[in-house]
The first five atom37 places (N, CA, C, CB, O) and aatype in JSON, in Angstrom:
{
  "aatype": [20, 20, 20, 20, 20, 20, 20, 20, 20, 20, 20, 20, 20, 20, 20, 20, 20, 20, 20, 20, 20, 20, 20, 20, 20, 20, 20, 20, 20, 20, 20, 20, 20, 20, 20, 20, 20, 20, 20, 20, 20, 20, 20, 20, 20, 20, 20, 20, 20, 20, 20, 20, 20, 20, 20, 20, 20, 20, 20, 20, 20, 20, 20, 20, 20, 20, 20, 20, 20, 20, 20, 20, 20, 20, 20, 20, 20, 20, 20, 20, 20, 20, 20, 20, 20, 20, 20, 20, 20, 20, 20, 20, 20, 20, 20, 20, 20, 20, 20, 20, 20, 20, 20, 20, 20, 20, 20, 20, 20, 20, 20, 20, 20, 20, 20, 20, 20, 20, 20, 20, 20, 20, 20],
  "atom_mask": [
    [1, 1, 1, 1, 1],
    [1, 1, 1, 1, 1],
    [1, 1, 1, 1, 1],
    [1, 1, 1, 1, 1],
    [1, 1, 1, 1, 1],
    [1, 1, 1, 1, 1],
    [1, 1, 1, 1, 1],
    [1, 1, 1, 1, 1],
    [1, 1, 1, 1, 1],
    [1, 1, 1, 1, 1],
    [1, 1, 1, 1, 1],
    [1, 1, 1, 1, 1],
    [1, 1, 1, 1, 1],
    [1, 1, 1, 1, 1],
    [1, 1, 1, 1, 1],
    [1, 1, 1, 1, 1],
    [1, 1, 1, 1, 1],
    [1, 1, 1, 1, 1],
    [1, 1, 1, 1, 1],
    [1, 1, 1, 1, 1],
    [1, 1, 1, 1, 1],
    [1, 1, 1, 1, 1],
    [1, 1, 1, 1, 1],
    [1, 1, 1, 1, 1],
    [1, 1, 1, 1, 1],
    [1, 1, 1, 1, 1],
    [1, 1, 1, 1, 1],
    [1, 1, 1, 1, 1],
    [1, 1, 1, 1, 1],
    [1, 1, 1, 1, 1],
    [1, 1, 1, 1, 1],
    [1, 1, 1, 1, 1],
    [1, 1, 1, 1, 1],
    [1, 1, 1, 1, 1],
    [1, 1, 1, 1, 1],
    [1, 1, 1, 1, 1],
    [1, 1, 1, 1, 1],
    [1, 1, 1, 1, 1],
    [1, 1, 1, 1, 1],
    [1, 1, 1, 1, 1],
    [1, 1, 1, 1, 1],
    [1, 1, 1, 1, 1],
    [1, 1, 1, 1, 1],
    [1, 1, 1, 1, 1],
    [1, 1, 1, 1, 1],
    [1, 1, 1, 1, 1],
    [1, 1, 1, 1, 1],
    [1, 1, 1, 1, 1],
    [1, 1, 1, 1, 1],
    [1, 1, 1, 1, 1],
    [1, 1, 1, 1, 1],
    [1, 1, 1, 1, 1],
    [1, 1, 1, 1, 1],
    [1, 1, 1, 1, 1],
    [1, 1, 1, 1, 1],
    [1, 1, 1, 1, 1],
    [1, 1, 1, 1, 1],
    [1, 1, 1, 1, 1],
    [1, 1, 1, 1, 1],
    [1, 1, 1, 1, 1],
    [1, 1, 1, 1, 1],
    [1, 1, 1, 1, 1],
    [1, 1, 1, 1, 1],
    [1, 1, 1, 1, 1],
    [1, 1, 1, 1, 1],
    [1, 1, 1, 1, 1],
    [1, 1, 1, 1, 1],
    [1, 1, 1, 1, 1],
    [1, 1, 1, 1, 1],
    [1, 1, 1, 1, 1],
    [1, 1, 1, 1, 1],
    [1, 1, 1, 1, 1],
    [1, 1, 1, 1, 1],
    [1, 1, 1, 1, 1],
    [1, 1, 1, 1, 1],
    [1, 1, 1, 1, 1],
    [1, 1, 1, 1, 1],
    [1, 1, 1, 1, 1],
    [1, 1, 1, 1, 1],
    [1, 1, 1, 1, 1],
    [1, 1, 1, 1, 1],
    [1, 1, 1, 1, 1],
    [1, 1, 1, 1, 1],
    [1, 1, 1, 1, 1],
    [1, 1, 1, 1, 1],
    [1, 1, 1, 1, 1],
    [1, 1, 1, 1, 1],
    [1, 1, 1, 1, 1],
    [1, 1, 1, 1, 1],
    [1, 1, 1, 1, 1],
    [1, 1, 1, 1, 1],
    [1, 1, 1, 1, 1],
    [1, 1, 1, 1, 1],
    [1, 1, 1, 1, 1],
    [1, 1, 1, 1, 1],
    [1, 1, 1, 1, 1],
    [1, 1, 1, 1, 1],
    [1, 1, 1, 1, 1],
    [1, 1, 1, 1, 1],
    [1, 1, 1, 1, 1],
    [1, 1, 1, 1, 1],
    [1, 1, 1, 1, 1],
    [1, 1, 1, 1, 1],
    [1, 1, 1, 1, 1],
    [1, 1, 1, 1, 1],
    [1, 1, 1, 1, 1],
    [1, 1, 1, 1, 1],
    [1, 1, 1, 1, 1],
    [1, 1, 1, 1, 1],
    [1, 1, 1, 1, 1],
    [1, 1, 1, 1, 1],
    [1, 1, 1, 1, 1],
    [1, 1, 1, 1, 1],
    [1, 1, 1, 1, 1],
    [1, 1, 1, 1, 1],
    [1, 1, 1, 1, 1],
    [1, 1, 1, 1, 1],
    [1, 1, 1, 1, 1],
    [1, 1, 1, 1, 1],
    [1, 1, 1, 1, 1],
    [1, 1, 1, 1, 1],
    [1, 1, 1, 1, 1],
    [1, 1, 1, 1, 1]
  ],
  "atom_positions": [
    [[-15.49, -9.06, -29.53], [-14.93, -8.12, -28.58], [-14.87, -8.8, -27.21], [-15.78, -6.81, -28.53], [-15.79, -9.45, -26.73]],
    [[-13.87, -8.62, -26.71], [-13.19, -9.46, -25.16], [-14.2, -9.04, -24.18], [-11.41, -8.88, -24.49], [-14.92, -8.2, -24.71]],
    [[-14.61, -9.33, -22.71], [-15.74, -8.63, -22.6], [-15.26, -7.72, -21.19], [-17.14, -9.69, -22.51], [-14.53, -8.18, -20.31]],
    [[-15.8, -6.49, -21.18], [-14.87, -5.43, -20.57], [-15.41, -5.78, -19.16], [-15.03, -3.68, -21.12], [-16.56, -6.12, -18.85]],
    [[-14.02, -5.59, -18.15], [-13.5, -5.42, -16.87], [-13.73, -4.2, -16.59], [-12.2, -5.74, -16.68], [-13.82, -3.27, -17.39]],
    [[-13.88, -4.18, -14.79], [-13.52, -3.34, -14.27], [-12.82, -3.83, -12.99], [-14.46, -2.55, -14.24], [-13.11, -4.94, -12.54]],
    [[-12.11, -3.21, -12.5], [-11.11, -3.43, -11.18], [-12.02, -3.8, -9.99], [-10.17, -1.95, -10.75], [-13.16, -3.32, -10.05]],
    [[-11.83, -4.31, -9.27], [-12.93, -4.31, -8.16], [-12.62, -4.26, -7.01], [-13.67, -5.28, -8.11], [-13.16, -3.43, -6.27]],
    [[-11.56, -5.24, -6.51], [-10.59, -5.68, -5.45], [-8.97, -5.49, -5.89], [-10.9, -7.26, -5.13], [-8.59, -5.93, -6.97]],
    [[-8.28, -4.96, -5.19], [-6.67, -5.42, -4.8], [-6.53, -6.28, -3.73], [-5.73, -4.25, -4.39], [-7.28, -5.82, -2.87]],
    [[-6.09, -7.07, -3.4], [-6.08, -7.72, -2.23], [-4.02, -7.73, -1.98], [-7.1, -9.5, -2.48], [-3.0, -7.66, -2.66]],
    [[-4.4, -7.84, -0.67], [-2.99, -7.6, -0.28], [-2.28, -9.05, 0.8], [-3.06, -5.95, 0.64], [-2.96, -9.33, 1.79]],
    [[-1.41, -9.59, 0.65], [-1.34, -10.64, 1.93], [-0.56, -10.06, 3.02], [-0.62, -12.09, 1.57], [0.13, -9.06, 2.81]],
    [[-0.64, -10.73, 4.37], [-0.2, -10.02, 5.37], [-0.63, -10.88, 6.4], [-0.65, -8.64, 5.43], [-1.73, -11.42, 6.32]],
    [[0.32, -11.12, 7.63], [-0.36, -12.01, 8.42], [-1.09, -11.78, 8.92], [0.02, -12.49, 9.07], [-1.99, -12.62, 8.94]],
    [[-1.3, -10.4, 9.78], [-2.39, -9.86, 10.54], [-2.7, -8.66, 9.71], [-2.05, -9.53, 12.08], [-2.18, -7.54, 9.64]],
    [[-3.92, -9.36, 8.96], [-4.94, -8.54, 8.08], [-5.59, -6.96, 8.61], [-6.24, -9.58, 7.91], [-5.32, -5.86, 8.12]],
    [[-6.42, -7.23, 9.68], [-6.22, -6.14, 10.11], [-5.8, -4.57, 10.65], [-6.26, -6.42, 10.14], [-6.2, -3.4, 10.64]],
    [[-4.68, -5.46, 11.11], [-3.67, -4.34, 11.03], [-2.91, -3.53, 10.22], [-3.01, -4.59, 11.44], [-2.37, -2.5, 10.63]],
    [[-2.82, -3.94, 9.07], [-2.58, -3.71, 7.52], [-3.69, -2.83, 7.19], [-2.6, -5.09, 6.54], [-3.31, -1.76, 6.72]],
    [[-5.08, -2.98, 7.32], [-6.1, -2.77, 7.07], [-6.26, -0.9, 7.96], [-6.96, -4.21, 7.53], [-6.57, 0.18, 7.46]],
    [[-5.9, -1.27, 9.34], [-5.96, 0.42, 9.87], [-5.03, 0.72, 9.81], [-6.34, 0.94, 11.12], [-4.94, 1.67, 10.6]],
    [[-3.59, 0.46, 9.11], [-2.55, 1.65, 8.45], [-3.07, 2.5, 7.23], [-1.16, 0.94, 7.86], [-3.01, 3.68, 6.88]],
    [[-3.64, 1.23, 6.7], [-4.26, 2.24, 5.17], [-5.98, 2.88, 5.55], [-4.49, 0.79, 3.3], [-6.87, 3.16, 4.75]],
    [[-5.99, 2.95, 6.69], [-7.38, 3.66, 7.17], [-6.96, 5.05, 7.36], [-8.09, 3.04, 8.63], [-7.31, 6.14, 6.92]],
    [[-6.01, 4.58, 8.22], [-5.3, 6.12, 8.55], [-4.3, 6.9, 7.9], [-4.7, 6.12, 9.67], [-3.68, 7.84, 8.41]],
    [[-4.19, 6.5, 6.86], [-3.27, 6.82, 5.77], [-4.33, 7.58, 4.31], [-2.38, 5.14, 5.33], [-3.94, 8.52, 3.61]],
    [[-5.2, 7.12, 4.2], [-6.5, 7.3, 3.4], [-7.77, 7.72, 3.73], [-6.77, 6.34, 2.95], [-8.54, 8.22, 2.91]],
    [[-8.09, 7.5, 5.18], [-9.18, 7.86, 5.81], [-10.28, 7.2, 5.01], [-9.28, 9.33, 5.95], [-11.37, 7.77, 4.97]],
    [[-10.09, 5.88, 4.26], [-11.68, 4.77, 3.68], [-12.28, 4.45, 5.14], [-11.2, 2.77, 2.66], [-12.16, 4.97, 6.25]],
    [[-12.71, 3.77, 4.79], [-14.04, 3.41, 5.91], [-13.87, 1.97, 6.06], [-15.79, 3.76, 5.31], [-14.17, 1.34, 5.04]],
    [[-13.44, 1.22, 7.13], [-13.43, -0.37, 7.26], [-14.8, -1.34, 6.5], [-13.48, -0.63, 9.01], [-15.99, -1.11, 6.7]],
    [[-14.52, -1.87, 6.05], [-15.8, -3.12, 5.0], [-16.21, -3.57, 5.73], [-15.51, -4.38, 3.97], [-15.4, -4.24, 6.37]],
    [[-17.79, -3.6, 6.3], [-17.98, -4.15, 7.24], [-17.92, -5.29, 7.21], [-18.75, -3.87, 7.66], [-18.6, -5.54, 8.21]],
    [[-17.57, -6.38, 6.77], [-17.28, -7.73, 6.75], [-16.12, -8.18, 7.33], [-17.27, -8.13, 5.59], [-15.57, -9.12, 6.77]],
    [[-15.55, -7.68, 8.44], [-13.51, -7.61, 8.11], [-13.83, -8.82, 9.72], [-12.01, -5.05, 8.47], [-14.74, -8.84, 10.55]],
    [[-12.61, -9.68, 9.55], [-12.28, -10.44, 10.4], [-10.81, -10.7, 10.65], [-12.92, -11.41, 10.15], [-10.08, -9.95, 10.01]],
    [[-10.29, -11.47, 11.3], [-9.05, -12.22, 11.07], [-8.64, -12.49, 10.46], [-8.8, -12.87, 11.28], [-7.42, -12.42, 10.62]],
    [[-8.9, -12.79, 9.76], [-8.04, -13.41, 7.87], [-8.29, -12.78, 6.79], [-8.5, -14.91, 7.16], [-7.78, -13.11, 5.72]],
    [[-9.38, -11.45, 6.96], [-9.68, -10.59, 5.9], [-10.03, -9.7, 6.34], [-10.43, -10.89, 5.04], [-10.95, -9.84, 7.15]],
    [[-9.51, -8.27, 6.07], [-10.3, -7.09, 6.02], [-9.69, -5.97, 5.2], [-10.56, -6.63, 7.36], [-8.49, -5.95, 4.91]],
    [[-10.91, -4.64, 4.7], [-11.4, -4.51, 3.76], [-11.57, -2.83, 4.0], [-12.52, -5.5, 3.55], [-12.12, -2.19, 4.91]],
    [[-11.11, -2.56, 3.22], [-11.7, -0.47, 3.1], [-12.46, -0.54, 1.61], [-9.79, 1.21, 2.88], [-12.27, -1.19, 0.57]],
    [[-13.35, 0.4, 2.03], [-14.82, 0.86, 1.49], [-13.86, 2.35, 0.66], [-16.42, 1.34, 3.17], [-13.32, 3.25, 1.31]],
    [[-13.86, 2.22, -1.04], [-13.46, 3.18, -1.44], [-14.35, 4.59, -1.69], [-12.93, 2.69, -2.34], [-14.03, 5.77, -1.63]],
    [[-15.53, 3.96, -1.98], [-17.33, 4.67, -2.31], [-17.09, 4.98, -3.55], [-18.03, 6.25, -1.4], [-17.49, 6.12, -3.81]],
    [[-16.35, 4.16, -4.89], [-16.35, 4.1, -6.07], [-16.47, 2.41, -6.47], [-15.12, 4.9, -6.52], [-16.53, 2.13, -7.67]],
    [[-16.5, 1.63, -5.76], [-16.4, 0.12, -6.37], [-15.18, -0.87, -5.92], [-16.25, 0.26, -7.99], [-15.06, -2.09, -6.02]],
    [[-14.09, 0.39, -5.26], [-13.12, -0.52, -5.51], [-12.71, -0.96, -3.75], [-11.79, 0.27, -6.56], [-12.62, -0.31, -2.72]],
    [[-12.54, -2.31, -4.09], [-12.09, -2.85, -2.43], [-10.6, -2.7, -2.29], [-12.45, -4.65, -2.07], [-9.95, -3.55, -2.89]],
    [[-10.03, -1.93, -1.74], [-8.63, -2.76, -1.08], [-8.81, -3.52, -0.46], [-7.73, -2.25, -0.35], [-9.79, -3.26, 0.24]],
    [[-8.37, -4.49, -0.24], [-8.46, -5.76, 0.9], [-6.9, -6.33, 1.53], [-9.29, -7.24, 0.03], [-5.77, -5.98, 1.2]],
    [[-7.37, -7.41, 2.6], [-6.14, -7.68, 3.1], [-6.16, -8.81, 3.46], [-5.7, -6.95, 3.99], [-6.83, -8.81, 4.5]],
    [[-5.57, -10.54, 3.05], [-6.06, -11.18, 3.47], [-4.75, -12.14, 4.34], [-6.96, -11.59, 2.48], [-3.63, -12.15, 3.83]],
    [[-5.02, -12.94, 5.71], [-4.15, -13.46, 6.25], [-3.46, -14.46, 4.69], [-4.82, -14.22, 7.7], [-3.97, -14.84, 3.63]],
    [[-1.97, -14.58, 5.36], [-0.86, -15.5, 5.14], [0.29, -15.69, 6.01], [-0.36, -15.21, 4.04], [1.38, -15.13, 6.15]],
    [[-0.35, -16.73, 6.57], [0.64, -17.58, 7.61], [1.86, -17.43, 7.39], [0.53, -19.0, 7.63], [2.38, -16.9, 8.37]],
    [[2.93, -17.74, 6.18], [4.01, -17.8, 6.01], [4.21, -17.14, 5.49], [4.44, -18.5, 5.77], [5.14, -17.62, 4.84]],
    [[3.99, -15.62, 4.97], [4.12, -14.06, 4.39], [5.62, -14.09, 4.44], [3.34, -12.64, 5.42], [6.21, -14.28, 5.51]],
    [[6.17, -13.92, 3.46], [7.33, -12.97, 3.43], [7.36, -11.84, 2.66], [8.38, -13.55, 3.09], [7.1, -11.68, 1.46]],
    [[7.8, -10.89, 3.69], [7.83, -9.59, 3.18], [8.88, -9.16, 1.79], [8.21, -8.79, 4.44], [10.06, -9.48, 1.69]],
    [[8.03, -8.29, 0.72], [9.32, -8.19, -0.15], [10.51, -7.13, -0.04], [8.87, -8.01, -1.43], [10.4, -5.99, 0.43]],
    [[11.89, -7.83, -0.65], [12.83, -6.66, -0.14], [12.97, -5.82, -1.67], [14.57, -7.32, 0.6], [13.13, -6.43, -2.73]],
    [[12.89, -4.58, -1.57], [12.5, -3.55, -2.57], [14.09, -2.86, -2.54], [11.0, -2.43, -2.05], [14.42, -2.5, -1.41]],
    [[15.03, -2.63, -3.54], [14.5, -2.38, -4.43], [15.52, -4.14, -5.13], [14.66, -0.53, -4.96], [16.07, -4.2, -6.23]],
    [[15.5, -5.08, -4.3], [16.4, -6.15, -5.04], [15.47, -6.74, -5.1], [17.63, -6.86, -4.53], [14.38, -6.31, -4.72]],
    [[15.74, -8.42, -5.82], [14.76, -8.89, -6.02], [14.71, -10.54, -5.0], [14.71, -8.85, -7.61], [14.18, -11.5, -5.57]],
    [[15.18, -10.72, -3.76], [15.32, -11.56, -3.33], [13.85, -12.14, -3.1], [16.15, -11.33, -2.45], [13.49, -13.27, -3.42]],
    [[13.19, -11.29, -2.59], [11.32, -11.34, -2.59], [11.04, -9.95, -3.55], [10.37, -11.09, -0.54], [11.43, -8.79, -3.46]],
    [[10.29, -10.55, -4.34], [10.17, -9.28, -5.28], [9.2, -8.5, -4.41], [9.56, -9.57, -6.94], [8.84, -8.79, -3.27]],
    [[8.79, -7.25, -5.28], [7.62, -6.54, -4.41], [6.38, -6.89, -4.63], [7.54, -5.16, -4.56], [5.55, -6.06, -4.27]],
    [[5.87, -8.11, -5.22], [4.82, -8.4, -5.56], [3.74, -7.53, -6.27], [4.53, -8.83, -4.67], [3.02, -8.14, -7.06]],
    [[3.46, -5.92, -6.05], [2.82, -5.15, -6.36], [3.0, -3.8, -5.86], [1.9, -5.59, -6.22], [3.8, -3.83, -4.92]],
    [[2.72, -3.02, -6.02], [3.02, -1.47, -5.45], [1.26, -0.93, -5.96], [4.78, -0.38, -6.54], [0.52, -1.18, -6.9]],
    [[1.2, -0.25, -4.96], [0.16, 0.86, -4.76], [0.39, 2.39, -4.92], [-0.27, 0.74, -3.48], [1.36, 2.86, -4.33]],
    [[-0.32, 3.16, -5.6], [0.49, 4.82, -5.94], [-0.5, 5.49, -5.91], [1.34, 5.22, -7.41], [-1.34, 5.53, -6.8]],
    [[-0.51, 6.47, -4.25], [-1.82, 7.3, -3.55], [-0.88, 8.95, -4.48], [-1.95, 7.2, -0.95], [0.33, 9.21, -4.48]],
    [[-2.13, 9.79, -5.18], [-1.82, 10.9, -5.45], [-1.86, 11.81, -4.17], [-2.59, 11.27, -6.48], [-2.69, 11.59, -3.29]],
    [[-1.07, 12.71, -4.08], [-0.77, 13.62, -3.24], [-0.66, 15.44, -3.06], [0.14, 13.12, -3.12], [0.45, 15.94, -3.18]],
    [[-1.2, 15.84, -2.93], [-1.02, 17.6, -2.95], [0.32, 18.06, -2.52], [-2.09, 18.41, -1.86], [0.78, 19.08, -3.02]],
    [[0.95, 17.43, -1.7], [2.44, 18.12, -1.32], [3.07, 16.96, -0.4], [2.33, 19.79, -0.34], [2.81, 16.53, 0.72]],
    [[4.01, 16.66, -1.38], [4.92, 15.15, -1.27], [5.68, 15.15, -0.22], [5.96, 14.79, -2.44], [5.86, 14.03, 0.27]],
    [[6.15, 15.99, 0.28], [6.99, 16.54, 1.79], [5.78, 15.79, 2.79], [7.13, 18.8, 2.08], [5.8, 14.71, 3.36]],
    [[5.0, 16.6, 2.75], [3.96, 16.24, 4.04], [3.58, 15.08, 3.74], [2.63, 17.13, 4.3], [3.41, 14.53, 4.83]],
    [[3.28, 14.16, 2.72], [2.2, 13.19, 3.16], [3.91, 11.9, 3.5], [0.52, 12.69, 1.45], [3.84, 10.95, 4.28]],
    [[5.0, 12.2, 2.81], [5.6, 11.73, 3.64], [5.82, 11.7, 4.7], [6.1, 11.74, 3.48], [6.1, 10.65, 5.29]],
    [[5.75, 12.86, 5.27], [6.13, 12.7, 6.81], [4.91, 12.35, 7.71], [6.78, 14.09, 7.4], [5.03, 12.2, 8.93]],
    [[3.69, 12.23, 7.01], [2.53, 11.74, 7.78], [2.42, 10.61, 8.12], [1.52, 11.89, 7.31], [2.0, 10.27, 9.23]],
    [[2.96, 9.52, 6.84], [3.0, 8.21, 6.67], [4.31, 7.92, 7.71], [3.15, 7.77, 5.02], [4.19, 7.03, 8.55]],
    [[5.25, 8.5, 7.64], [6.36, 7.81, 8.51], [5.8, 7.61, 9.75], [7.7, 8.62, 8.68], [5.96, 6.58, 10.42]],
    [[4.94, 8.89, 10.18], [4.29, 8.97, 11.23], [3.26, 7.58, 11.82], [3.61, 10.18, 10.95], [2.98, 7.13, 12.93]],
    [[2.96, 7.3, 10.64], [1.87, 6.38, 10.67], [2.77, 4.87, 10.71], [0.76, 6.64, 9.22], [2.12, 3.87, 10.39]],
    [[3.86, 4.71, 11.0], [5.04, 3.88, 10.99], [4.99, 3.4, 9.21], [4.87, 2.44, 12.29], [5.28, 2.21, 9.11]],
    [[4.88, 3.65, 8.69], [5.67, 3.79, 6.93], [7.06, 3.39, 6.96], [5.79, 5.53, 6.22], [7.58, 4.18, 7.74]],
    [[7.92, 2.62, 6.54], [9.26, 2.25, 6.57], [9.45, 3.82, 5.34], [9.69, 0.22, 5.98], [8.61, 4.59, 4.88]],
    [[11.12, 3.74, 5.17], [10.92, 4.62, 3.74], [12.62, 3.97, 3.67], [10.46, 6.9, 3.76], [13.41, 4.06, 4.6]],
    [[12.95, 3.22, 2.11], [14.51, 2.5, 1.84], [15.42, 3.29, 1.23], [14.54, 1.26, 0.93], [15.18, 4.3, 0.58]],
    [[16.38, 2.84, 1.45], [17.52, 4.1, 1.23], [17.13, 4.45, -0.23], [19.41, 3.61, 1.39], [16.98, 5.66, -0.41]],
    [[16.92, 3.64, -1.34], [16.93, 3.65, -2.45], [15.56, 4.53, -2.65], [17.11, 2.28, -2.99], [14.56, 4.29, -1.97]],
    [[15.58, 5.69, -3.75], [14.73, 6.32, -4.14], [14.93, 7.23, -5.68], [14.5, 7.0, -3.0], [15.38, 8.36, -5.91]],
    [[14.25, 5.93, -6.73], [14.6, 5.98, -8.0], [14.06, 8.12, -8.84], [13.53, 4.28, -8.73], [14.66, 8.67, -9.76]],
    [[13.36, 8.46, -8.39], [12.66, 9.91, -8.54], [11.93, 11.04, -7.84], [11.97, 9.78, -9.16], [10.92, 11.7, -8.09]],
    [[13.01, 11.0, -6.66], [12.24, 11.64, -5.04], [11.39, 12.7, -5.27], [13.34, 12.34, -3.84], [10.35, 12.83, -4.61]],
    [[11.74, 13.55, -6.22], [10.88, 14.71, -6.85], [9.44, 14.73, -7.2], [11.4, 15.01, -7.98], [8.7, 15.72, -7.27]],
    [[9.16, 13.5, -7.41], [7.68, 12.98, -8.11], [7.05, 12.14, -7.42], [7.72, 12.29, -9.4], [5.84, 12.22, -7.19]],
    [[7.95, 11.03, -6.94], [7.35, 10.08, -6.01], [8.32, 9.45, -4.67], [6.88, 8.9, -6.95], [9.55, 9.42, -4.78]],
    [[7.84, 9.1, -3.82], [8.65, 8.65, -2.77], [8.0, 6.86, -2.82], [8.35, 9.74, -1.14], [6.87, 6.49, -3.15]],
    [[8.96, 6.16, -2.43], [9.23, 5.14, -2.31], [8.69, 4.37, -1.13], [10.34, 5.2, -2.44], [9.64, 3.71, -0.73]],
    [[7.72, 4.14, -0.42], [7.46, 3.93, 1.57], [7.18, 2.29, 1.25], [5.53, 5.07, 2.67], [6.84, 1.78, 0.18]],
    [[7.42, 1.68, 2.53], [7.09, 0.39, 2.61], [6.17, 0.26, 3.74], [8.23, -0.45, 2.71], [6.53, 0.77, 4.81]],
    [[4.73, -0.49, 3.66], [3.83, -0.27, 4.75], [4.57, -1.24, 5.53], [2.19, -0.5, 4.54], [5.69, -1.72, 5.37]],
    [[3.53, -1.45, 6.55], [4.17, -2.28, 7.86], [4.38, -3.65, 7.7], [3.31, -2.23, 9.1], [4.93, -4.32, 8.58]],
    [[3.8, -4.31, 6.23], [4.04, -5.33, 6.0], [5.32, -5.75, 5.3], [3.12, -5.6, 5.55], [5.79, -6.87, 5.11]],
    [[5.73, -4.66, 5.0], [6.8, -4.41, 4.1], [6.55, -4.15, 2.35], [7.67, -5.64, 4.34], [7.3, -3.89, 1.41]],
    [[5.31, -4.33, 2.46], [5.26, -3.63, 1.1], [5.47, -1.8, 0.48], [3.91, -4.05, 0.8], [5.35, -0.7, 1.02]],
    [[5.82, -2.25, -0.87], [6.54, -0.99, -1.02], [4.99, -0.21, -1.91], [8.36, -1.2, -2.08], [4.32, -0.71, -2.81]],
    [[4.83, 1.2, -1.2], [3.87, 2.39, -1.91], [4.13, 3.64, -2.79], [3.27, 3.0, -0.96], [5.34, 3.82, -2.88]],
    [[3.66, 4.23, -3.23], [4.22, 5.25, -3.55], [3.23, 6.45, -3.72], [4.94, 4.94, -4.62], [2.24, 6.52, -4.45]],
    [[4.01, 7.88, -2.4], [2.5, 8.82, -2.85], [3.56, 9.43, -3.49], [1.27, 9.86, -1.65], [4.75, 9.52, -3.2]],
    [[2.69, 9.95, -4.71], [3.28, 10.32, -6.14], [2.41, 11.89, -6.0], [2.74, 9.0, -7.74], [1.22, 11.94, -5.7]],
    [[3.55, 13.51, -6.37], [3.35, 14.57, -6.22], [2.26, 14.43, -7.82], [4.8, 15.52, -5.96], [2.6, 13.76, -8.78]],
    [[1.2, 15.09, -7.76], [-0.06, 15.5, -8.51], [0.82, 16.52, -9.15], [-1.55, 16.04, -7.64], [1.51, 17.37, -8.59]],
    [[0.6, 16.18, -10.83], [1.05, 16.76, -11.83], [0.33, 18.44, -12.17], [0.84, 15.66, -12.91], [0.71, 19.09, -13.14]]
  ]
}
């Protein structure tokens, strides 16, 4: 038997880690890792799991929904009412692309790095 995983870290690249780091603070309300610096930092989920964020100098952002830079990964926050937490996140500067494959269920946002999220309406 293979020997079982659990998730621990996502890590995300971005040039200024940080700042990446208090969009999804204030988007989630985690708690900064206290370890966080310049080239890494980190939200405290209080289940095990790190998001993280770590510098890359030459980051290019991906363009969603083509594949010139793919999206490298997507993130999908559940939500109580998909109207509002969109308009919270825009608030929170959230990009959002014309393209939106199932607006009903999930919305499409790109954080400030340009990565693409999705808060997805709770079934």
């Amino acid at each position: 038997m293979p020997p079982q995983m659990k998730l621990s870290a996502i890590t995300l690249d971005r040039p200024d880690p940080p700042a990446l780091a208090a969009f999804y603070q204030r988007a989630t309300g985690l708690e900064p890792h206290p370890e966080c610096d310049a080239d890494f930092a980190g939200l405290n989920d209080g289940d095990g799991l790190l998001p993280g964020f770590q510098r890359v100098d030459d980051y290019r952002a991906p363009h969603w929904p083509d594949r010139i830079v793919p999206q490298q990964y997507h993130l999908d926050f559940d939500v109580d009412d998909l109207d509002e937490a969109e308009t919270r996140l825009l608030e929170l500067r959230a990009g959002r692309p014309q393209y939106q494959p199932r607006p009903n269920h999930w919305r499409v946002l790109l954080d400030p790095a340009g990565h693409p999220f999705c808060p997805v309406a709770k079934s």
